[in-house]
JSON list of C-alpha atoms in Angstrom, two decimals:
[
{"chain": "A", "resi": 1, "resn": "MET", "atom": "CA", "xyz": [106.97, 94.30, 64.16]},
{"chain": "A", "resi": 2, "resn": "LYS", "atom": "CA", "xyz": [103.95, 95.56, 66.08]},
{"chain": "A", "resi": 3, "resn": "MET", "atom": "CA", "xyz": [104.30, 95.48, 69.87]},
{"chain": "A", "resi": 4, "resn": "LYS", "atom": "CA", "xyz": [101.91, 96.24, 72.68]},
{"chain": "A", "resi": 5, "resn": "PRO", "atom": "CA", "xyz": [102.23, 96.46, 76.47]},
{"chain": "A", "resi": 6, "resn": "GLY", "atom": "CA", "xyz": [102.85, 93.03, 77.94]},
{"chain": "A", "resi": 7, "resn": "ASP", "atom": "CA", "xyz": [104.74, 91.61, 74.93]},
{"chain": "A", "resi": 8, "resn": "LEU", "atom": "CA", "xyz": [107.87, 89.60, 75.75]},
{"chain": "A", "resi": 9, "resn": "LEU", "atom": "CA", "xyz": [111.16, 90.40, 74.05]},
{"chain": "A", "resi": 10, "resn": "PRO", "atom": "CA", "xyz": [113.48, 87.39, 73.81]},
{"chain": "A", "resi": 11, "resn": "LEU", "atom": "CA", "xyz": [117.08, 88.67, 73.93]},
{"chain": "A", "resi": 12, "resn": "GLU", "atom": "CA", "xyz": [120.29, 86.71, 73.74]},
{"chain": "A", "resi": 13, "resn": "PRO", "atom": "CA", "xyz": [122.66, 87.28, 76.69]},
{"chain": "A", "resi": 14, "resn": "GLY", "atom": "CA", "xyz": [125.14, 89.16, 74.44]},
{"chain": "A", "resi": 15, "resn": "ALA", "atom": "CA", "xyz": [122.51, 91.26, 72.61]},
{"chain": "A", "resi": 16, "resn": "LEU", "atom": "CA", "xyz": [123.04, 94.35, 74.75]},
{"chain": "A", "resi": 17, "resn": "SER", "atom": "CA", "xyz": [126.40, 95.90, 75.47]},
{"chain": "A", "resi": 18, "resn": "GLN", "atom": "CA", "xyz": [125.04, 98.03, 78.32]},
{"chain": "A", "resi": 19, "resn": "VAL", "atom": "CA", "xyz": [121.79, 98.09, 80.28]},
{"chain": "A", "resi": 20, "resn": "GLU", "atom": "CA", "xyz": [120.79, 100.72, 82.80]},
{"chain": "A", "resi": 21, "resn": "LEU", "atom": "CA", "xyz": [118.02, 99.82, 85.23]},
{"chain": "A", "resi": 22, "resn": "VAL", "atom": "CA", "xyz": [116.43, 102.83, 86.88]},
{"chain": "A", "resi": 23, "resn": "GLY", "atom": "CA", "xyz": [114.14, 102.16, 89.83]},
{"chain": "A", "resi": 24, "resn": "GLY", "atom": "CA", "xyz": [110.95, 104.13, 90.21]},
{"chain": "A", "resi": 25, "resn": "SER", "atom": "CA", "xyz": [108.70, 104.72, 93.16]},
{"chain": "A", "resi": 26, "resn": "SER", "atom": "CA", "xyz": [106.65, 101.65, 92.29]},
{"chain": "A", "resi": 27, "resn": "GLY", "atom": "CA", "xyz": [109.65, 99.44, 91.61]},
{"chain": "A", "resi": 28, "resn": "VAL", "atom": "CA", "xyz": [110.68, 96.40, 93.60]},
{"chain": "A", "resi": 29, "resn": "THR", "atom": "CA", "xyz": [113.60, 97.15, 95.89]},
{"chain": "A", "resi": 30, "resn": "MET", "atom": "CA", "xyz": [115.75, 94.58, 97.58]},
{"chain": "A", "resi": 31, "resn": "ALA", "atom": "CA", "xyz": [118.00, 95.70, 100.41]},
{"chain": "A", "resi": 32, "resn": "GLY", "atom": "CA", "xyz": [121.65, 95.14, 99.64]},
{"chain": "A", "resi": 33, "resn": "ARG", "atom": "CA", "xyz": [121.14, 94.22, 95.97]},
{"chain": "A", "resi": 34, "resn": "LYS", "atom": "CA", "xyz": [123.42, 96.29, 93.80]},
{"chain": "A", "resi": 35, "resn": "ARG", "atom": "CA", "xyz": [124.37, 94.03, 90.90]},
{"chain": "A", "resi": 36, "resn": "LEU", "atom": "CA", "xyz": [122.87, 91.00, 89.16]},
{"chain": "A", "resi": 37, "resn": "PRO", "atom": "CA", "xyz": [125.08, 87.95, 88.72]},
{"chain": "A", "resi": 38, "resn": "ARG", "atom": "CA", "xyz": [126.36, 87.27, 85.21]},
{"chain": "A", "resi": 39, "resn": "GLY", "atom": "CA", "xyz": [123.89, 85.23, 83.20]},
{"chain": "A", "resi": 40, "resn": "ALA", "atom": "CA", "xyz": [120.95, 86.08, 85.50]},
{"chain": "A", "resi": 41, "resn": "SER", "atom": "CA", "xyz": [117.57, 86.11, 83.80]},
{"chain": "A", "resi": 42, "resn": "LEU", "atom": "CA", "xyz": [114.94, 88.78, 84.41]},
{"chain": "A", "resi": 43, "resn": "GLY", "atom": "CA", "xyz": [111.38, 88.83, 83.17]},
{"chain": "A", "resi": 44, "resn": "ALA", "atom": "CA", "xyz": [110.21, 92.16, 81.75]},
{"chain": "A", "resi": 45, "resn": "ARG", "atom": "CA", "xyz": [107.18, 93.66, 80.02]},
{"chain": "A", "resi": 46, "resn": "LEU", "atom": "CA", "xyz": [106.99, 96.46, 77.47]},
{"chain": "A", "resi": 47, "resn": "GLY", "atom": "CA", "xyz": [104.82, 99.39, 78.48]},
{"chain": "A", "resi": 48, "resn": "GLN", "atom": "CA", "xyz": [104.69, 103.14, 79.02]},
{"chain": "A", "resi": 49, "resn": "LEU", "atom": "CA", "xyz": [105.48, 105.36, 81.98]},
{"chain": "A", "resi": 50, "resn": "ASN", "atom": "CA", "xyz": [104.80, 109.11, 81.83]},
{"chain": "A", "resi": 51, "resn": "GLY", "atom": "CA", "xyz": [104.25, 108.86, 78.07]},
{"chain": "A", "resi": 52, "resn": "ARG", "atom": "CA", "xyz": [107.64, 107.27, 77.38]},
{"chain": "A", "resi": 53, "resn": "ARG", "atom": "CA", "xyz": [108.48, 103.71, 76.39]},
{"chain": "A", "resi": 54, "resn": "ALA", "atom": "CA", "xyz": [109.43, 101.62, 79.38]},
{"chain": "A", "resi": 55, "resn": "VAL", "atom": "CA", "xyz": [110.23, 98.08, 80.37]},
{"chain": "A", "resi": 56, "resn": "LYS", "atom": "CA", "xyz": [108.90, 96.86, 83.71]},
{"chain": "A", "resi": 57, "resn": "ILE", "atom": "CA", "xyz": [110.74, 94.06, 85.45]},
{"chain": "A", "resi": 58, "resn": "SER", "atom": "CA", "xyz": [108.08, 91.48, 86.20]},
{"chain": "A", "resi": 59, "resn": "ARG", "atom": "CA", "xyz": [110.26, 88.61, 87.37]},
{"chain": "A", "resi": 60, "resn": "LEU", "atom": "CA", "xyz": [113.50, 88.67, 89.33]},
{"chain": "A", "resi": 61, "resn": "PRO", "atom": "CA", "xyz": [116.11, 85.89, 89.07]},
{"chain": "A", "resi": 62, "resn": "GLY", "atom": "CA", "xyz": [114.78, 82.68, 90.61]},
{"chain": "A", "resi": 63, "resn": "GLU", "atom": "CA", "xyz": [111.11, 83.70, 90.36]},
{"chain": "A", "resi": 64, "resn": "ARG", "atom": "CA", "xyz": [108.58, 82.10, 88.01]},
{"chain": "A", "resi": 65, "resn": "ASP", "atom": "CA", "xyz": [106.29, 84.01, 85.67]},
{"chain": "A", "resi": 66, "resn": "ASP", "atom": "CA", "xyz": [102.65, 84.28, 86.68]},
{"chain": "A", "resi": 67, "resn": "PRO", "atom": "CA", "xyz": [100.76, 84.47, 83.35]},
{"chain": "A", "resi": 68, "resn": "ALA", "atom": "CA", "xyz": [97.45, 84.99, 85.19]},
{"chain": "A", "resi": 69, "resn": "LYS", "atom": "CA", "xyz": [98.61, 88.45, 86.25]},
{"chain": "A", "resi": 70, "resn": "VAL", "atom": "CA", "xyz": [99.44, 89.68, 82.73]},
{"chain": "A", "resi": 71, "resn": "THR", "atom": "CA", "xyz": [96.42, 90.84, 80.74]},
{"chain": "A", "resi": 72, "resn": "GLU", "atom": "CA", "xyz": [96.19, 92.62, 77.41]},
{"chain": "A", "resi": 73, "resn": "ASP", "atom": "CA", "xyz": [95.11, 95.93, 78.95]},
{"chain": "A", "resi": 74, "resn": "ASP", "atom": "CA", "xyz": [97.49, 95.68, 81.90]},
{"chain": "A", "resi": 75, "resn": "GLU", "atom": "CA", "xyz": [99.41, 98.97, 81.92]},
{"chain": "A", "resi": 76, "resn": "PHE", "atom": "CA", "xyz": [102.07, 98.25, 84.53]},
{"chain": "A", "resi": 77, "resn": "GLY", "atom": "CA", "xyz": [99.57, 96.84, 86.99]},
{"chain": "A", "resi": 78, "resn": "ALA", "atom": "CA", "xyz": [96.71, 99.28, 86.37]},
{"chain": "A", "resi": 79, "resn": "ALA", "atom": "CA", "xyz": [94.27, 96.52, 85.39]},
{"chain": "A", "resi": 80, "resn": "ALA", "atom": "CA", "xyz": [95.30, 94.40, 88.35]},
{"chain": "A", "resi": 81, "resn": "LEU", "atom": "CA", "xyz": [94.60, 97.30, 90.71]},
{"chain": "A", "resi": 82, "resn": "ALA", "atom": "CA", "xyz": [91.27, 98.09, 89.07]},
{"chain": "A", "resi": 83, "resn": "ASN", "atom": "CA", "xyz": [90.15, 94.45, 89.26]},
{"chain": "A", "resi": 84, "resn": "SER", "atom": "CA", "xyz": [91.35, 93.80, 92.79]},
{"chain": "A", "resi": 85, "resn": "GLY", "atom": "CA", "xyz": [88.74, 93.48, 95.46]},
{"chain": "A", "resi": 86, "resn": "PRO", "atom": "CA", "xyz": [88.58, 94.77, 99.00]},
{"chain": "A", "resi": 87, "resn": "GLN", "atom": "CA", "xyz": [90.57, 91.76, 100.23]},
{"chain": "A", "resi": 88, "resn": "SER", "atom": "CA", "xyz": [93.72, 93.35, 98.79]},
{"chain": "A", "resi": 89, "resn": "ALA", "atom": "CA", "xyz": [93.23, 96.62, 100.64]},
{"chain": "A", "resi": 90, "resn": "ALA", "atom": "CA", "xyz": [95.59, 97.33, 103.51]},
{"chain": "A", "resi": 91, "resn": "PRO", "atom": "CA", "xyz": [93.97, 97.02, 106.94]},
{"chain": "A", "resi": 92, "resn": "ALA", "atom": "CA", "xyz": [93.16, 100.21, 108.79]},
{"chain": "A", "resi": 93, "resn": "SER", "atom": "CA", "xyz": [95.76, 101.23, 111.33]},
{"chain": "A", "resi": 94, "resn": "ASP", "atom": "CA", "xyz": [95.03, 100.12, 114.86]},
{"chain": "A", "resi": 95, "resn": "HIS", "atom": "CA", "xyz": [95.30, 103.16, 117.14]},
{"chain": "A", "resi": 96, "resn": "ASN", "atom": "CA", "xyz": [95.33, 100.87, 120.19]},
{"chain": "A", "resi": 97, "resn": "SER", "atom": "CA", "xyz": [98.48, 99.05, 119.13]},
{"chain": "A", "resi": 98, "resn": "PRO", "atom": "CA", "xyz": [101.64, 99.69, 121.19]},
{"chain": "A", "resi": 99, "resn": "ARG", "atom": "CA", "xyz": [103.42, 100.94, 118.08]},
{"chain": "A", "resi": 100, "resn": "ALA", "atom": "CA", "xyz": [100.73, 103.59, 117.42]},
{"chain": "A", "resi": 101, "resn": "LEU", "atom": "CA", "xyz": [100.78, 104.77, 121.03]},
{"chain": "A", "resi": 102, "resn": "ALA", "atom": "CA", "xyz": [104.54, 105.07, 121.02]},
{"chain": "A", "resi": 103, "resn": "ALA", "atom": "CA", "xyz": [104.39, 107.30, 117.93]},
{"chain": "A", "resi": 104, "resn": "ASP", "atom": "CA", "xyz": [101.77, 109.56, 119.55]},
{"chain": "A", "resi": 105, "resn": "GLU", "atom": "CA", "xyz": [103.78, 109.86, 122.74]},
{"chain": "A", "resi": 106, "resn": "ALA", "atom": "CA", "xyz": [106.92, 110.76, 120.79]},
{"chain": "A", "resi": 107, "resn": "VAL", "atom": "CA", "xyz": [105.39, 114.09, 119.67]},
{"chain": "A", "resi": 108, "resn": "PRO", "atom": "CA", "xyz": [106.50, 116.81, 122.10]},
{"chain": "A", "resi": 109, "resn": "ASP", "atom": "CA", "xyz": [104.05, 119.38, 123.46]},
{"chain": "A", "resi": 110, "resn": "LEU", "atom": "CA", "xyz": [104.46, 122.69, 121.67]},
{"chain": "A", "resi": 111, "resn": "PRO", "atom": "CA", "xyz": [104.16, 126.00, 123.52]},
{"chain": "A", "resi": 112, "resn": "GLU", "atom": "CA", "xyz": [101.27, 128.32, 122.70]},
{"chain": "A", "resi": 113, "resn": "LEU", "atom": "CA", "xyz": [102.12, 130.71, 119.90]},
{"chain": "A", "resi": 114, "resn": "PRO", "atom": "CA", "xyz": [101.21, 134.42, 120.12]},
{"chain": "A", "resi": 115, "resn": "ASP", "atom": "CA", "xyz": [98.46, 135.79, 117.88]},
{"chain": "A", "resi": 116, "resn": "LEU", "atom": "CA", "xyz": [99.47, 137.39, 114.61]},
{"chain": "A", "resi": 117, "resn": "PRO", "atom": "CA", "xyz": [99.34, 141.19, 114.48]},
{"chain": "A", "resi": 118, "resn": "LYS", "atom": "CA", "xyz": [96.34, 142.82, 112.82]},
{"chain": "A", "resi": 119, "resn": "LEU", "atom": "CA", "xyz": [96.89, 143.73, 109.18]},
{"chain": "A", "resi": 120, "resn": "PRO", "atom": "CA", "xyz": [95.40, 146.81, 107.49]},
{"chain": "A", "resi": 121, "resn": "ASP", "atom": "CA", "xyz": [92.61, 146.38, 104.95]},
{"chain": "A", "resi": 122, "resn": "LEU", "atom": "CA", "xyz": [93.56, 146.23, 101.29]},
{"chain": "A", "resi": 123, "resn": "PRO", "atom": "CA", "xyz": [92.72, 149.28, 99.15]},
{"chain": "A", "resi": 124, "resn": "ASP", "atom": "CA", "xyz": [89.83, 149.09, 96.69]},
{"chain": "A", "resi": 125, "resn": "LEU", "atom": "CA", "xyz": [90.88, 147.62, 93.37]},
{"chain": "A", "resi": 126, "resn": "PRO", "atom": "CA", "xyz": [89.92, 149.31, 90.08]},
{"chain": "A", "resi": 127, "resn": "ASP", "atom": "CA", "xyz": [87.33, 147.69, 87.83]},
{"chain": "A", "resi": 128, "resn": "LEU", "atom": "CA", "xyz": [88.69, 145.42, 85.12]},
{"chain": "A", "resi": 129, "resn": "PRO", "atom": "CA", "xyz": [88.04, 146.32, 81.47]},
{"chain": "A", "resi": 130, "resn": "ASP", "atom": "CA", "xyz": [85.66, 144.18, 79.43]},
{"chain": "A", "resi": 131, "resn": "LEU", "atom": "CA", "xyz": [87.21, 141.27, 77.57]},
{"chain": "A", "resi": 132, "resn": "PRO", "atom": "CA", "xyz": [87.09, 141.32, 73.76]},
{"chain": "A", "resi": 133, "resn": "ASP", "atom": "CA", "xyz": [84.59, 139.06, 72.04]},
{"chain": "A", "resi": 134, "resn": "LEU", "atom": "CA", "xyz": [85.98, 135.61, 71.38]},
{"chain": "A", "resi": 135, "resn": "PRO", "atom": "CA", "xyz": [85.56, 134.00, 67.94]}
]
């Protein structure tokens, strides 16, 4: 059986006795969700993360698959990011917004720090020997 990233693995509900889902920094997090209900169905894709085999959850219970997003060379969203245009970029922060001003005002004024004391000069270092010839 030859598999590649993006292949779907159909599994019966009783096929696995134990499954451990470990969230990464790019994973989807849902506040308050700790456990999936019995019989819930997740969509997942086979791939790699840090050189190890991995399964990425691509569909949570109640969501539909979007086959347009899955491509053959899609390595956990790498192709989608590479092909996305400027419309998907986050807007620049607005420094005139009330939220930005409140963050700037929250920084307290720091007192002036004294200058560091003068340090003595380092002694002269001896010359390094020549390196041997490399093959």
